[in-house]
mmCIF file of C-alpha atoms in Angstrom:
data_model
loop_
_atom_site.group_PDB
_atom_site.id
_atom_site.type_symbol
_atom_site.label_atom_id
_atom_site.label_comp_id
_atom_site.label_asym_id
_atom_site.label_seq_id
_atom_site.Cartn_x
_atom_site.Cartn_y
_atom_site.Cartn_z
ATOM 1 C CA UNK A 1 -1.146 4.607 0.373
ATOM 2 C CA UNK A 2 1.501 2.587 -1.879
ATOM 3 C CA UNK A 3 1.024 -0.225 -3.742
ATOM 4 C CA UNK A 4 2.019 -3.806 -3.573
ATOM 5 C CA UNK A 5 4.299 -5.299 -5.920
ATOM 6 C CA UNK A 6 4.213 -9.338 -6.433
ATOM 7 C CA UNK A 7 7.660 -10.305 -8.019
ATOM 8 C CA UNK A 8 7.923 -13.799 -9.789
ATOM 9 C CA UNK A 9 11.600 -14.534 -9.600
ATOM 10 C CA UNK A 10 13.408 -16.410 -12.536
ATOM 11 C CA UNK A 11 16.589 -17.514 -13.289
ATOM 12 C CA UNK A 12 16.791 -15.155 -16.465
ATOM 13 C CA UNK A 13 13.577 -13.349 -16.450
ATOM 14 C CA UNK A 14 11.467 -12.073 -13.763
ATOM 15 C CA UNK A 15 7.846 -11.220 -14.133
ATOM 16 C CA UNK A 16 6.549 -7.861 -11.824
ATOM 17 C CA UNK A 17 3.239 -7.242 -11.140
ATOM 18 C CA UNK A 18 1.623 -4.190 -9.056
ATOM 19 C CA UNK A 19 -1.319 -2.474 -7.237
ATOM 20 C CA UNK A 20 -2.823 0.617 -8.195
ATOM 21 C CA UNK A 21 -2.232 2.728 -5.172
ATOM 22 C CA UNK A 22 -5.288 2.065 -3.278
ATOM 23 C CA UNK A 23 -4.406 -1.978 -2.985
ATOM 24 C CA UNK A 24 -7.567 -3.188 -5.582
ATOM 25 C CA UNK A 25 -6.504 -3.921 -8.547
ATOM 26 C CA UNK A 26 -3.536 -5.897 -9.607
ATOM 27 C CA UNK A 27 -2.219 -5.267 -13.140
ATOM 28 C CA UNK A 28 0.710 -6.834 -14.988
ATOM 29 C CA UNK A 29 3.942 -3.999 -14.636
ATOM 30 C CA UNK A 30 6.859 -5.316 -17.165
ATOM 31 C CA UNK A 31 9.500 -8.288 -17.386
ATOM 32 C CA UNK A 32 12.849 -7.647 -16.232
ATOM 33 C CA UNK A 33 16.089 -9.242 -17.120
ATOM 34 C CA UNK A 34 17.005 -10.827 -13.779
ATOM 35 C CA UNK A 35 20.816 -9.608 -13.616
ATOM 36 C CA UNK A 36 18.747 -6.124 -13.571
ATOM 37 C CA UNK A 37 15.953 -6.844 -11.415
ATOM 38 C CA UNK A 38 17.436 -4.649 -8.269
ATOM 39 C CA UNK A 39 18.502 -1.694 -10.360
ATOM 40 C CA UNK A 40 14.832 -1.562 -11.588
ATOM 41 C CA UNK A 41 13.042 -2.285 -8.226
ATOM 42 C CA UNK A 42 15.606 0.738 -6.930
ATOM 43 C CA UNK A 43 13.954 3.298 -10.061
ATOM 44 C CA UNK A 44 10.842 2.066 -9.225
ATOM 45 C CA UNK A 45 10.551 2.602 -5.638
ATOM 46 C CA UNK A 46 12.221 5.899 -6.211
ATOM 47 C CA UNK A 47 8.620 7.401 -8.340
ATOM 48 C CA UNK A 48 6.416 5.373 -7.001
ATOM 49 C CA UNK A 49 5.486 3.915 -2.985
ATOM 50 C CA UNK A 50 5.666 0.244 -2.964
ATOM 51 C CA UNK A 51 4.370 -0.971 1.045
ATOM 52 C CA UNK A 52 5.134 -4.489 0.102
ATOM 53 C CA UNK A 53 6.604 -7.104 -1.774
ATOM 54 C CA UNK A 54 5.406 -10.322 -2.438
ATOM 55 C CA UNK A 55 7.662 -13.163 -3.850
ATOM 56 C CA UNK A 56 6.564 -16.406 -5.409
ATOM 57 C CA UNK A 57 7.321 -19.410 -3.258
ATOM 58 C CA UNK A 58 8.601 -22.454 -5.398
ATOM 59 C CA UNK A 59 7.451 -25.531 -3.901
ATOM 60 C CA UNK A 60 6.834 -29.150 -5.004
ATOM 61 C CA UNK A 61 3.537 -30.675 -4.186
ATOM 62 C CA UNK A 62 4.739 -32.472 -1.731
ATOM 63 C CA UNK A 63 5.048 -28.697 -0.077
ATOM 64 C CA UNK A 64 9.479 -29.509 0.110
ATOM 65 C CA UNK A 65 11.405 -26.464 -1.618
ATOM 66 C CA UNK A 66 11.814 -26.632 -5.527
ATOM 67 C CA UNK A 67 14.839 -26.425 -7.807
ATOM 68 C CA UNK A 68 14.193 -23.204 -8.592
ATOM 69 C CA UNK A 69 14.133 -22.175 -4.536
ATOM 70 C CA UNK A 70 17.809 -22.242 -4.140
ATOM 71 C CA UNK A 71 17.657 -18.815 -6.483
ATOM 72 C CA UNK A 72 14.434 -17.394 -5.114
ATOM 73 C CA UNK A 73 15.957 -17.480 -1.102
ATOM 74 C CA UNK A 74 19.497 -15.538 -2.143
ATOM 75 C CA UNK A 75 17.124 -13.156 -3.828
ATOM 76 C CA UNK A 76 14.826 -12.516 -1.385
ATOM 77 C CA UNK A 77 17.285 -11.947 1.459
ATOM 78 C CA UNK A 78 19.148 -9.462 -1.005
ATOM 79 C CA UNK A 79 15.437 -7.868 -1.572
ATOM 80 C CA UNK A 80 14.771 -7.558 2.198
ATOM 81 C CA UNK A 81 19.051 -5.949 2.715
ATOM 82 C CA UNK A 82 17.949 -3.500 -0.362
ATOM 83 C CA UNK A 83 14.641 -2.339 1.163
ATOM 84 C CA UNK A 84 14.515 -3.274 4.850
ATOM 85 C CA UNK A 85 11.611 -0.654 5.460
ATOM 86 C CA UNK A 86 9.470 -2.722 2.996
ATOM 87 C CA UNK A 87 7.873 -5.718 4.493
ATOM 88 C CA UNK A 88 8.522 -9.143 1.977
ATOM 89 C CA UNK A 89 5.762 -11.613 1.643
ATOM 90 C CA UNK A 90 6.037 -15.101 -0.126
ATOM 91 C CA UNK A 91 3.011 -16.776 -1.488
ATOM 92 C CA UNK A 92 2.688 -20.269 -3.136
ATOM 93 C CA UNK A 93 3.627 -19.859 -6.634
ATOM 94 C CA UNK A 94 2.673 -23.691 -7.823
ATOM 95 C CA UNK A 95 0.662 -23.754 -10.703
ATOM 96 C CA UNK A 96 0.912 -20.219 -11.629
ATOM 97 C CA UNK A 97 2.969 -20.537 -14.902
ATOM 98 C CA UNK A 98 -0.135 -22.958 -16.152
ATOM 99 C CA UNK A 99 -3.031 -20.928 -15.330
ATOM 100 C CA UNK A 100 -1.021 -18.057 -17.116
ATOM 101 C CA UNK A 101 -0.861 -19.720 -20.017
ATOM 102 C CA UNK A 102 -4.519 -20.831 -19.761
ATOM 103 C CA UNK A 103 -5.886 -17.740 -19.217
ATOM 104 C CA UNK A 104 -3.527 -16.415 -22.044
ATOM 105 C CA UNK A 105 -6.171 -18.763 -24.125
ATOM 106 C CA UNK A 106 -9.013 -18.148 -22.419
ATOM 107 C CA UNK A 107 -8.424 -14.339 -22.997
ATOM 108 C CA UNK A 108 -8.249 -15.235 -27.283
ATOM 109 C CA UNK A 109 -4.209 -14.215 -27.042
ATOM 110 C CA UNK A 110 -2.795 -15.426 -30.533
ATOM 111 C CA UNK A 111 -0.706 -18.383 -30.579
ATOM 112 C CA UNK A 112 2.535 -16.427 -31.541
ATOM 113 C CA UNK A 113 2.000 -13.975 -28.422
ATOM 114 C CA UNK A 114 1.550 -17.254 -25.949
ATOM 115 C CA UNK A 115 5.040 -18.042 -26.943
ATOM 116 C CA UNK A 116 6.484 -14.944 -25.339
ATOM 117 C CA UNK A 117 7.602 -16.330 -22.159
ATOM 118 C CA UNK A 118 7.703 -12.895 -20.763
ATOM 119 C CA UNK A 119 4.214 -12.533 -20.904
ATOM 120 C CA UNK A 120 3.854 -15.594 -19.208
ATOM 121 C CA UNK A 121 5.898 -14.331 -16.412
ATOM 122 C CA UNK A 122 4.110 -11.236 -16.075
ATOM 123 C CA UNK A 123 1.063 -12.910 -16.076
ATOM 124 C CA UNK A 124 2.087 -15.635 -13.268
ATOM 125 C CA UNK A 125 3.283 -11.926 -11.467
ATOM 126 C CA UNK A 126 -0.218 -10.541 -11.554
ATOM 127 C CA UNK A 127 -1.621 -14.159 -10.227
ATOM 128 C CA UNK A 128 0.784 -14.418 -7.397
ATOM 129 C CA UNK A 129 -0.200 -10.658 -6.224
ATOM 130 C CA UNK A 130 -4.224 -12.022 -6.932
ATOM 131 C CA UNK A 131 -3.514 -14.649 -4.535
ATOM 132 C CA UNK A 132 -1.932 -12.436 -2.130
ATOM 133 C CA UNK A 133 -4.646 -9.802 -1.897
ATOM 134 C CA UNK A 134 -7.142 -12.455 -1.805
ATOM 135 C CA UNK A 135 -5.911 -14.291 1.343
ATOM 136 C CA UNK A 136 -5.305 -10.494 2.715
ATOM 137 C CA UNK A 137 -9.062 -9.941 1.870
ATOM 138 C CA UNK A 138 -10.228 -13.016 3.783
ATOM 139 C CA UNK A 139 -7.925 -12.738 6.762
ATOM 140 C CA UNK A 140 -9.142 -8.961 7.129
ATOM 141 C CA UNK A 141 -13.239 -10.881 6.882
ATOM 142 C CA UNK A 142 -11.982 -13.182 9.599
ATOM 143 C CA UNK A 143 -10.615 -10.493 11.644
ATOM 144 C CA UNK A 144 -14.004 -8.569 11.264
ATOM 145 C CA UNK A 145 -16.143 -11.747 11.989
ATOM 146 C CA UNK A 146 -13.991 -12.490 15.302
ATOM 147 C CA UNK A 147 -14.698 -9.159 16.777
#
């Protein structure tokens, strides 16, 4: 079984986040500059099996596309042309970079570390891939109850 790997695209940083290879746990993986985001996915698919990818979706709450979107789509179609075998997921990414940083507090991180904006990123990775296994979870309990 391979793991899942939630990717929270950014103009100059993204944040990765991954699976242990079972699909339970989701732990923070690194922070990649973005001009050499597919050169690392490429290494990392080579030693380890990644099943899925799953993207954050940038949208306004209003649900209409954010700024950020028109970077995210070019990506993600380039992601799905590099890896066609591996299925690409998006998931709702609002509010992610704020519950990072408040579970950055909540967790007692020091002031100077909650500055590091690629912690932040890797952080709002592992929520995005949270949020993905969690609706996975529930639409596996509806499956179960409909049967």
């Amino acid at each position: 079984m391979g793991r899942i790997m939630a990717i929270d695209y950014g103009i100059k940083r993204t944040g990765l986040a991954v699976t242990d290879p079972l699909g339970i746990i989701a732990s923070g993986l690194d922070t990649v500059e973005t001009p050499k985001l597919m050169s690392y996915l490429e290494n990392y698919t080579r030693r380890e099996t990644v099943d899925r990818f799953v993207v954050g979706d940038a949208r306004h709450m209003d649900n209409t596309p954010s700024e950020s979107a028109r970077y995210i789509e070019p990506f993600v179609v380039a992601l799905k042309a590099k890896f066609p075998d591996i299925p690409v997921d998006r998931v709702d990414e609002r509010f992610t970079s704020k519950m990072a940083f408040q579970s950055m507090i909540d967790s007692g991180m020091s002031k100077k570390k909650r500055r590091d904006k690629a912690i932040i990123d890797t952080v709002s990775a592992v929520l995005i891939l949270q949020s993905f296994m969690r609706s996975a979870e529930i639409a596996q309990s509806r499956n179960r109850d409909t049967q």
